[in-house]
Short mmCIF file of C-alpha atoms in Angstrom, two decimals:
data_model
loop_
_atom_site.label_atom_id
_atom_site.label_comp_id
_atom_site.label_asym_id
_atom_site.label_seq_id
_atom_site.Cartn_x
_atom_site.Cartn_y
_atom_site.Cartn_z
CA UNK A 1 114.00 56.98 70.07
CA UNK A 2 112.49 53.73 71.02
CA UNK A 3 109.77 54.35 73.86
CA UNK A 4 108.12 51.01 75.83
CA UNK A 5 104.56 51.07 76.28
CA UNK A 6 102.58 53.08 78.96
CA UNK A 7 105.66 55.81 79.18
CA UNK A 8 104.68 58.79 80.27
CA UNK A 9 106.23 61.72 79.04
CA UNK A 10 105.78 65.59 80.56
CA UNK A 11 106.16 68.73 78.09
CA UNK A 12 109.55 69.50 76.81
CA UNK A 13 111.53 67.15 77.31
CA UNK A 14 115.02 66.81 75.04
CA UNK A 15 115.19 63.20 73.76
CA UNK A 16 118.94 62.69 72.42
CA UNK A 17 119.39 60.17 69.28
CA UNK A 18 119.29 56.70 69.90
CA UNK A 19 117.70 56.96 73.20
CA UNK A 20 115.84 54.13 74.81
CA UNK A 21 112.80 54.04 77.27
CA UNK A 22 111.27 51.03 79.11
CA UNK A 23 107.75 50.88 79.36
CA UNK A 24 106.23 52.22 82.39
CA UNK A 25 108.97 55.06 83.01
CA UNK A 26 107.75 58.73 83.67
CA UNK A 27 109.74 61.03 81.73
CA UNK A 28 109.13 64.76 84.60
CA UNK A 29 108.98 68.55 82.54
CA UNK A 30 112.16 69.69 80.87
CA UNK A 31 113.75 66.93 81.34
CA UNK A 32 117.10 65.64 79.32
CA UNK A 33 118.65 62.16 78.04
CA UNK A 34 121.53 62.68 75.96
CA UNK A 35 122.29 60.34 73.17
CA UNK A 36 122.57 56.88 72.64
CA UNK A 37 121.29 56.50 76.85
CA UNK A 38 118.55 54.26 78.23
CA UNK A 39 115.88 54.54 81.09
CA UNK A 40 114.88 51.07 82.45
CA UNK A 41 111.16 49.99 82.40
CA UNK A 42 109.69 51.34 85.75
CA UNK A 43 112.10 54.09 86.54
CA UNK A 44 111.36 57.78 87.37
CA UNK A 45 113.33 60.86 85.60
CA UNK A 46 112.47 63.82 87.36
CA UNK A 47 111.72 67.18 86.02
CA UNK A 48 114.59 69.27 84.68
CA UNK A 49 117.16 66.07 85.31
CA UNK A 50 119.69 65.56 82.72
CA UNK A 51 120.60 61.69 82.05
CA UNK A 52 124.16 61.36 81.42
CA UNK A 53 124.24 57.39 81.66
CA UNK A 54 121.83 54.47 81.86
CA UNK A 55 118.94 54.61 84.31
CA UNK A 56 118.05 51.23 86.06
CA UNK A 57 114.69 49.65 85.90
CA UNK A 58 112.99 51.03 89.03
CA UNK A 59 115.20 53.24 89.92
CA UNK A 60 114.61 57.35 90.20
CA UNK A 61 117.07 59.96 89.13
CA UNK A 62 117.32 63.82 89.87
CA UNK A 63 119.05 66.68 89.13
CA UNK A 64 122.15 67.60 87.01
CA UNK A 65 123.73 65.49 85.96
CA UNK A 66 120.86 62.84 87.11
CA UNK A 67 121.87 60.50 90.01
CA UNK A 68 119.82 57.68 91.64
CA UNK A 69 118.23 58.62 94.67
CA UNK A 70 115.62 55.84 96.10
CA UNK A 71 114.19 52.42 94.73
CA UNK A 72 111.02 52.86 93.65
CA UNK A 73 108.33 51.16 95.62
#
């Protein structure tokens, strides 16, 4: 796991191997991202989401699997 600076990360989250995370993202509770995924610097995972494929910078992602849903501003 490779995690960018100022990433904020709720409790018990499952971090796959090989994950990435861009600085500035906020990981939500319970929260998934299966192996070998990313998360782009900025975005929001919510809580309980499970990342299937690469998150955007900026971007926030819900549910199961986790799909964009709004920018954020």
């Amino acid at each position: 796991c490779l995690l960018g600076e100022a990433t904020h990360i709720a409790p018990g989250p499952i971090l796959g191997g090989g994950v990435t995370v861009g600085g500035g993202v906020l990981v939500g509770a319970s929260a998934a991202i299966l192996p070998a995924q990313s998360v782009g610097e900025g975005a929001i995972v919510a809580a309980g989401a499970v990342v299937v494929r690469a998150v955007p910078a900026g971007v926030c992602v819900a549910g199961v699997p986790a799909v964009q849903h709004a920018p954020k501003s």
